[in-house]
Short mmCIF file of C-alpha atoms in Angstrom, two decimals:
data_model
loop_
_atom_site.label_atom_id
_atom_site.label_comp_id
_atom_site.label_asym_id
_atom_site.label_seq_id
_atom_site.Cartn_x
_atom_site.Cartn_y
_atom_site.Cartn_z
CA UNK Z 1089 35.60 3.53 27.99
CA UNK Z 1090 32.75 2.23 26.41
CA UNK Z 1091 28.91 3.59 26.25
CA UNK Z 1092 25.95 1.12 26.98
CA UNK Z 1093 22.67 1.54 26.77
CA UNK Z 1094 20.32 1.73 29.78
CA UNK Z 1095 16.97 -0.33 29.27
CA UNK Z 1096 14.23 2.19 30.86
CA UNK Z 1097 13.08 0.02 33.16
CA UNK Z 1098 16.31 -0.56 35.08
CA UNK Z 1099 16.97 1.67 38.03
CA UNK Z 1100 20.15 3.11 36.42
CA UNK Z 1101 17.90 4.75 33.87
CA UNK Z 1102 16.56 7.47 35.99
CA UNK Z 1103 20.35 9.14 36.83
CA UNK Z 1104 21.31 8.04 33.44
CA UNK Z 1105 23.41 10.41 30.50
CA UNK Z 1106 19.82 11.39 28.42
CA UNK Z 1107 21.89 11.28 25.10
CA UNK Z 1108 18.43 10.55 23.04
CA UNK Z 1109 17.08 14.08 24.35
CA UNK Z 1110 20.73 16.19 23.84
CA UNK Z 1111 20.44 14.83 19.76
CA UNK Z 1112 16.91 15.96 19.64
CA UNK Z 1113 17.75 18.91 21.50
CA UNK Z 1114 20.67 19.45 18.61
CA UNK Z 1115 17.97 19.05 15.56
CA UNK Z 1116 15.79 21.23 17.14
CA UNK Z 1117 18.37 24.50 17.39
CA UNK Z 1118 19.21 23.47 13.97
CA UNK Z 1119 15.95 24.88 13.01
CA UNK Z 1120 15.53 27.16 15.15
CA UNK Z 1121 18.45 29.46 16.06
CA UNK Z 1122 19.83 31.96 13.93
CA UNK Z 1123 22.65 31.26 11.57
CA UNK Z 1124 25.48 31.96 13.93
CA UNK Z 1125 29.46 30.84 13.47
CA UNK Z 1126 28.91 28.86 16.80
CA UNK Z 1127 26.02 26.66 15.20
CA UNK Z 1128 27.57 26.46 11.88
CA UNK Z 1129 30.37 24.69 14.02
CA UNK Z 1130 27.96 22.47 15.86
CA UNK Z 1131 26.49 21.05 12.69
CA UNK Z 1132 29.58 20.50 10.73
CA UNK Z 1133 30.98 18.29 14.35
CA UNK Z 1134 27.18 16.79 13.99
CA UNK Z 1135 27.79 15.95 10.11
CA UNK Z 1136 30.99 14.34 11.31
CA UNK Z 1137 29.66 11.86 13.32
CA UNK Z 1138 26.59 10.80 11.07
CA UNK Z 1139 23.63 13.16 12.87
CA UNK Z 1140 20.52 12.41 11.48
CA UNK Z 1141 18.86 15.43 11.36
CA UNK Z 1142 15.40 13.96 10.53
CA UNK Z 1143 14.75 10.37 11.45
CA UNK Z 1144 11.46 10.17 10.16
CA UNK Z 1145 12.66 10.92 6.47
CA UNK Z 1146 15.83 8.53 7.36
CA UNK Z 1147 12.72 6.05 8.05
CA UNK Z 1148 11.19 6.86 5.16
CA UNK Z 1149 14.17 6.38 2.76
CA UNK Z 1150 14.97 2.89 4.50
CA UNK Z 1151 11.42 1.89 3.90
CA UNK Z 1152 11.24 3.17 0.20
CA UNK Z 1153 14.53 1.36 -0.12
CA UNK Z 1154 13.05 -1.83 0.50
CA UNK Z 1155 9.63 -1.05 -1.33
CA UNK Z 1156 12.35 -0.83 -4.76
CA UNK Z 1157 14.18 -3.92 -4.00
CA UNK Z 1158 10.70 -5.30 -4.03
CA UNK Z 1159 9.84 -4.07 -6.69
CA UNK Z 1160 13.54 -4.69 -9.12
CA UNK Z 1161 12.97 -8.47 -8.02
CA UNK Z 1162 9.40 -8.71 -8.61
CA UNK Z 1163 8.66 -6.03 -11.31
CA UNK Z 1164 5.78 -4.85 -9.46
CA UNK Z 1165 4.53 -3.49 -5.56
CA UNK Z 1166 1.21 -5.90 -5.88
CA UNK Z 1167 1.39 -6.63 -2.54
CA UNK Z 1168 -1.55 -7.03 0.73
CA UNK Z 1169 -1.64 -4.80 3.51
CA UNK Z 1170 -0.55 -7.84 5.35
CA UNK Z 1171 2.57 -8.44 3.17
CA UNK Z 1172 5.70 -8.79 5.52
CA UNK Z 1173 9.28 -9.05 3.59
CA UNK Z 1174 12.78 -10.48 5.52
CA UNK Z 1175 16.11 -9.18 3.57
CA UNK Z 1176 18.61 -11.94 2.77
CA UNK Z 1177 21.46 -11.97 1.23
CA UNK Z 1178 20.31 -8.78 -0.89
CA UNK Z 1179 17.11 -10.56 -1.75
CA UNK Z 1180 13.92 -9.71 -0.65
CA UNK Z 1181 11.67 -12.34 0.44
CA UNK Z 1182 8.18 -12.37 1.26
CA UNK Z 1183 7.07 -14.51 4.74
CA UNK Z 1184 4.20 -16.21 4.75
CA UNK Z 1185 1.96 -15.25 7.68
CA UNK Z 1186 2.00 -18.92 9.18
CA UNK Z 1187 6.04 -18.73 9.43
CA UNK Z 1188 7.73 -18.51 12.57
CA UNK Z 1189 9.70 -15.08 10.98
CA UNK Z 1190 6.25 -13.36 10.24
CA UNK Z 1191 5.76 -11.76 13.40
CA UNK Z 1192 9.44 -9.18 12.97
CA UNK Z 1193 9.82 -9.44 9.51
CA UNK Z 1194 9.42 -5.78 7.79
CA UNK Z 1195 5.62 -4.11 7.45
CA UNK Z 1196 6.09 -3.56 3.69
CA UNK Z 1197 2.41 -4.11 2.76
CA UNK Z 1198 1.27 -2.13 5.94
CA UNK Z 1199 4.20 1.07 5.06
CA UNK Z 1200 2.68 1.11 0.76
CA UNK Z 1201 -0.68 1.24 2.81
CA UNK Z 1202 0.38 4.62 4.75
CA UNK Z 1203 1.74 5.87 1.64
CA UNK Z 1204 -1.60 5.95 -0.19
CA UNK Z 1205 -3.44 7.46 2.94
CA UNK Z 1206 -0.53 9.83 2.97
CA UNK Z 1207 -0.62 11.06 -0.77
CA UNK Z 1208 -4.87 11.98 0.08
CA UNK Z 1209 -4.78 13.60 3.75
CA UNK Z 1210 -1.26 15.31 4.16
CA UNK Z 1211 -0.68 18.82 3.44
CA UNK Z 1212 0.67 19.44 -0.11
CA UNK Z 1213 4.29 19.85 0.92
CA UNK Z 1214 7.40 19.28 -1.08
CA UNK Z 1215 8.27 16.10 0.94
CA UNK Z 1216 5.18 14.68 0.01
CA UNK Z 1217 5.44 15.65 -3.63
CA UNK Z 1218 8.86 13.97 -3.89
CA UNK Z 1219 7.94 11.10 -2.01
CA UNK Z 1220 4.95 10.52 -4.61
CA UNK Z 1221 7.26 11.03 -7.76
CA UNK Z 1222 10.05 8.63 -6.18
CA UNK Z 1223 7.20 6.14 -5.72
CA UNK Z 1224 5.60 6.56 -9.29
CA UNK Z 1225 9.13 5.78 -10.37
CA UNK Z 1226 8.89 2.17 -8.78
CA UNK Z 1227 5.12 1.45 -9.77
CA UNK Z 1228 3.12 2.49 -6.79
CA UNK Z 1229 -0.54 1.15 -7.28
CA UNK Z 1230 -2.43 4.30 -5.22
CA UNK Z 1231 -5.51 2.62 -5.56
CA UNK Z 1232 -5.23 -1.42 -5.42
CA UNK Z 1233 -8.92 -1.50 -5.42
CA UNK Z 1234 -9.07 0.02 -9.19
CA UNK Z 1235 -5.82 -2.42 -10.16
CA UNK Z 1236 -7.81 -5.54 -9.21
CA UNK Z 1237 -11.12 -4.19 -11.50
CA UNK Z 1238 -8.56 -3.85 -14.57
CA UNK Z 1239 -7.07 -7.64 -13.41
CA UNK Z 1240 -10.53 -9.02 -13.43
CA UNK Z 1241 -11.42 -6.78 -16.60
CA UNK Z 1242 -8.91 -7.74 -18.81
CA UNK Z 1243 -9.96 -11.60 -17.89
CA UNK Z 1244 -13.74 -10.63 -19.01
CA UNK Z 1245 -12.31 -9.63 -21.93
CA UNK Z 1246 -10.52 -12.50 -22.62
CA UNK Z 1247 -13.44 -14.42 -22.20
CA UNK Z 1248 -15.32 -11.99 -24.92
CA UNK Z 1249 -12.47 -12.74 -27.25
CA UNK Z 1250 -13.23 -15.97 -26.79
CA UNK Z 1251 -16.21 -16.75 -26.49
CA UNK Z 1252 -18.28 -14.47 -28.09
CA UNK Z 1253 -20.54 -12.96 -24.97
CA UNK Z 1254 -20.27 -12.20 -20.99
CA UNK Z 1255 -23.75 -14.40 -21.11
CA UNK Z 1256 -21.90 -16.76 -17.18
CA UNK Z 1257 -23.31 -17.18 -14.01
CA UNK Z 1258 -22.39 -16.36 -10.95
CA UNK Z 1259 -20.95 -19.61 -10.34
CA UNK Z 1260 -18.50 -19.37 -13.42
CA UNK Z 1261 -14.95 -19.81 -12.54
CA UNK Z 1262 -12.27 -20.02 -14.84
CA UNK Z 1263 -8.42 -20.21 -14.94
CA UNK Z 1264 -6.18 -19.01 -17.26
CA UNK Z 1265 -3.24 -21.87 -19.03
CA UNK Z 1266 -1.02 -20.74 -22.10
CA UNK Z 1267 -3.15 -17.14 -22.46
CA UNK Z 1268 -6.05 -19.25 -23.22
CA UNK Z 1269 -9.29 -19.44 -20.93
CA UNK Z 1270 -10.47 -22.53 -19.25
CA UNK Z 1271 -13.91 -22.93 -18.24
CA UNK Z 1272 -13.78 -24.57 -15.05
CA UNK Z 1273 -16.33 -27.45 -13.24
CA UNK Z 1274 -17.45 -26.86 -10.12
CA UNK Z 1275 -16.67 -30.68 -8.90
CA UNK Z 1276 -12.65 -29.75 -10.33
CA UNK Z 1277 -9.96 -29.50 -7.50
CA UNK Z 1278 -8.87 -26.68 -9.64
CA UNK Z 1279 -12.79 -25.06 -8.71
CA UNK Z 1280 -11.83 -23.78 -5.01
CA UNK Z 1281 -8.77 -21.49 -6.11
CA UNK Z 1282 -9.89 -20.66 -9.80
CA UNK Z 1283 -10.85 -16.70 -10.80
CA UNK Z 1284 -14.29 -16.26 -9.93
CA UNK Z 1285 -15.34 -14.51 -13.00
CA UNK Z 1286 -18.97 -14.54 -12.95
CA UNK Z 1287 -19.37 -13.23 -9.20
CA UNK Z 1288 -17.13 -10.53 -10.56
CA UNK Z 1289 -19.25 -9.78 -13.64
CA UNK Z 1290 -22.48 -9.82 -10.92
CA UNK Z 1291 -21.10 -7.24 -8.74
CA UNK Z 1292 -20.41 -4.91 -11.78
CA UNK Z 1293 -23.87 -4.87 -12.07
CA UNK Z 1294 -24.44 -3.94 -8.46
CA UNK Z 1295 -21.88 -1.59 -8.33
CA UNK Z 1296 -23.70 1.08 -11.32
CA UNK Z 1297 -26.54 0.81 -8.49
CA UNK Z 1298 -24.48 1.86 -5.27
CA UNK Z 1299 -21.19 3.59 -5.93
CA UNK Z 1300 -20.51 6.87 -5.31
CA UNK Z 1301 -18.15 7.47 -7.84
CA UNK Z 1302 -19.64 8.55 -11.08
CA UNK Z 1303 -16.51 9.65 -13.27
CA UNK Z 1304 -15.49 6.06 -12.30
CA UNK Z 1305 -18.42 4.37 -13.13
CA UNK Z 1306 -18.75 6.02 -16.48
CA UNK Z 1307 -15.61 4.73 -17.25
CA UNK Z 1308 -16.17 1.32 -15.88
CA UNK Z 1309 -19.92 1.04 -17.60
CA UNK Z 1310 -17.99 2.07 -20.94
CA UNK Z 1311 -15.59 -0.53 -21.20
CA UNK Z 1312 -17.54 -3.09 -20.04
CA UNK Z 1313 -20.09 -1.95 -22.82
CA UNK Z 1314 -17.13 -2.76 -25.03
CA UNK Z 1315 -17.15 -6.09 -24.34
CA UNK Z 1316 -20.86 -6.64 -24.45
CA UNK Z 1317 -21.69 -6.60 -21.01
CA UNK Z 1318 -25.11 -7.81 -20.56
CA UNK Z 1319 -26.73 -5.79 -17.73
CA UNK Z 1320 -29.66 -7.48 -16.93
CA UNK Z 1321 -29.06 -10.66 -17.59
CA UNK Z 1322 -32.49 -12.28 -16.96
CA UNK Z 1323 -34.03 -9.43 -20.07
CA UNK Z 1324 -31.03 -11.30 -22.19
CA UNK Z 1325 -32.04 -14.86 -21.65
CA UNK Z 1326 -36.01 -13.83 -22.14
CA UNK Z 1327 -35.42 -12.25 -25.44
CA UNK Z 1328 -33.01 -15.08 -26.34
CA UNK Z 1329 -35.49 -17.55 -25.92
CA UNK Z 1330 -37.80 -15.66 -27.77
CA UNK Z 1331 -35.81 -15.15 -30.62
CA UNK Z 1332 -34.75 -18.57 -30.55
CA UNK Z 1333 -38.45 -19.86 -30.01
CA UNK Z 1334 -39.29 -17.81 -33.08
CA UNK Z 1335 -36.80 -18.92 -35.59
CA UNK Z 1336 -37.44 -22.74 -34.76
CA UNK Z 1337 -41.24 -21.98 -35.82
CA UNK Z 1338 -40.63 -20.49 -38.95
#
């Protein structure tokens, strides 16, 4: 008296009870038969025995679950479309990609991923508008893109504070110890890993040239202008020199 499960490529499976197509079968006259006693009867037996009427919102819930464990142990969802999670012990625990566990732990990174490209080409349904507000609620970064320009911003802007100017190469790299910046040598061990701040400020000068975002850009351009930006940074040195040469022949 007990069911098993046929593996589809046994020869059993072909004569086999096809209990995976009778449940489907079941969802679908849920939706589309009319409200008789008969199916009113069927889905309260169903309910009994824990139908799932739609498994892709079940999957949905079980992944959003996870994303706000995540996110309660971690305070945030900063995490790469190659981040991979294992549950233990309530705990949520990300696996590096070198560890033997990578390959089945859970797709968290990869799921937030289909969540953004879900919120800009599905249909404007009220699933998807509850899904969006239930992520807002656990700090969804939509765009992670726009979250690393305000990370690398608000370092610029510590190095405004203090230092005065944005006047670095592009081979300025800097850490950050006790909220203070440190300036940091390019024969350091500390060099290889440290915030690459200057190829950052570079490519915000690029980036006015190319994107194709202007409301963005605008809004980029004016906070950078904030913290003295220096746009063309060859023009700076020239007249710096100048003004410099000038006062040393007065």
């Amino acid at each position: 008296n007990r069911l098993i499960l046929v593996d589809k490529n046994t020869p059993e499976y072909e004569n086999a009870i096809r209990l995976g197509q009778w449940i489907d079968s079941q969802r679908q006259s849920s939706k589309n038969n009319l409200d008789t006693e008969e199916l009113c009867t069927h889905i309260e037996k169903l309910n009994q025995i824990g139908m799932i009427w739609d498994p892709k919102e079940k999957k949905w819930e079980e992944n959003y679950n996870i994303a706000k464990m995540y996110y309660e142990q971690y305070g945030n969802l900063k995490i790469s479309a190659e981040g991979r999670v294992i549950i233990s012990e309530n705990n949520v625990i990300l696996v590096d990609k070198n560890a033997s566990e990578y390959e089945n732990a859970i797709r968290l990174g990869q799921w937030l991923n289909s969540q953004r490209l879900s919120s800009k080409t599905s249909l404007d349904t009220e699933e998807l508008r509850t899904h969006i507000e239930k992520l807002n609620q656990i700090g969804m970064i939509w765009n992670p893109m726009d979250n690393n320009w305000e990370k690398n911003y608000n370092i610029a802007k510590m190095y405004y504070e203090q230092y005065g100017n944005l006047n670095i190469n592009q081979r300025c790299r800097v850490i950050i110890s006790n909220n203070k910046l440190i300036l940091v040598d390019k024969d350091a061990p500390e060099y290889e890993n440290a915030v690459r701040l200057g190829q950052w400020i570079d490519l915000q000068r690029k980036s006015i040239k190319k994107s194709s975002n202007p409301d963005e850009i605008r809004t980029h351009v004016e906070k950078l202008n904030q913290i003295g930006m220096i746009w063309d940074l060859q023009e700076y040195n020239f007249i710096n020199k100048k003004i410099t040469s000038n006062n040393s022949n007065k």
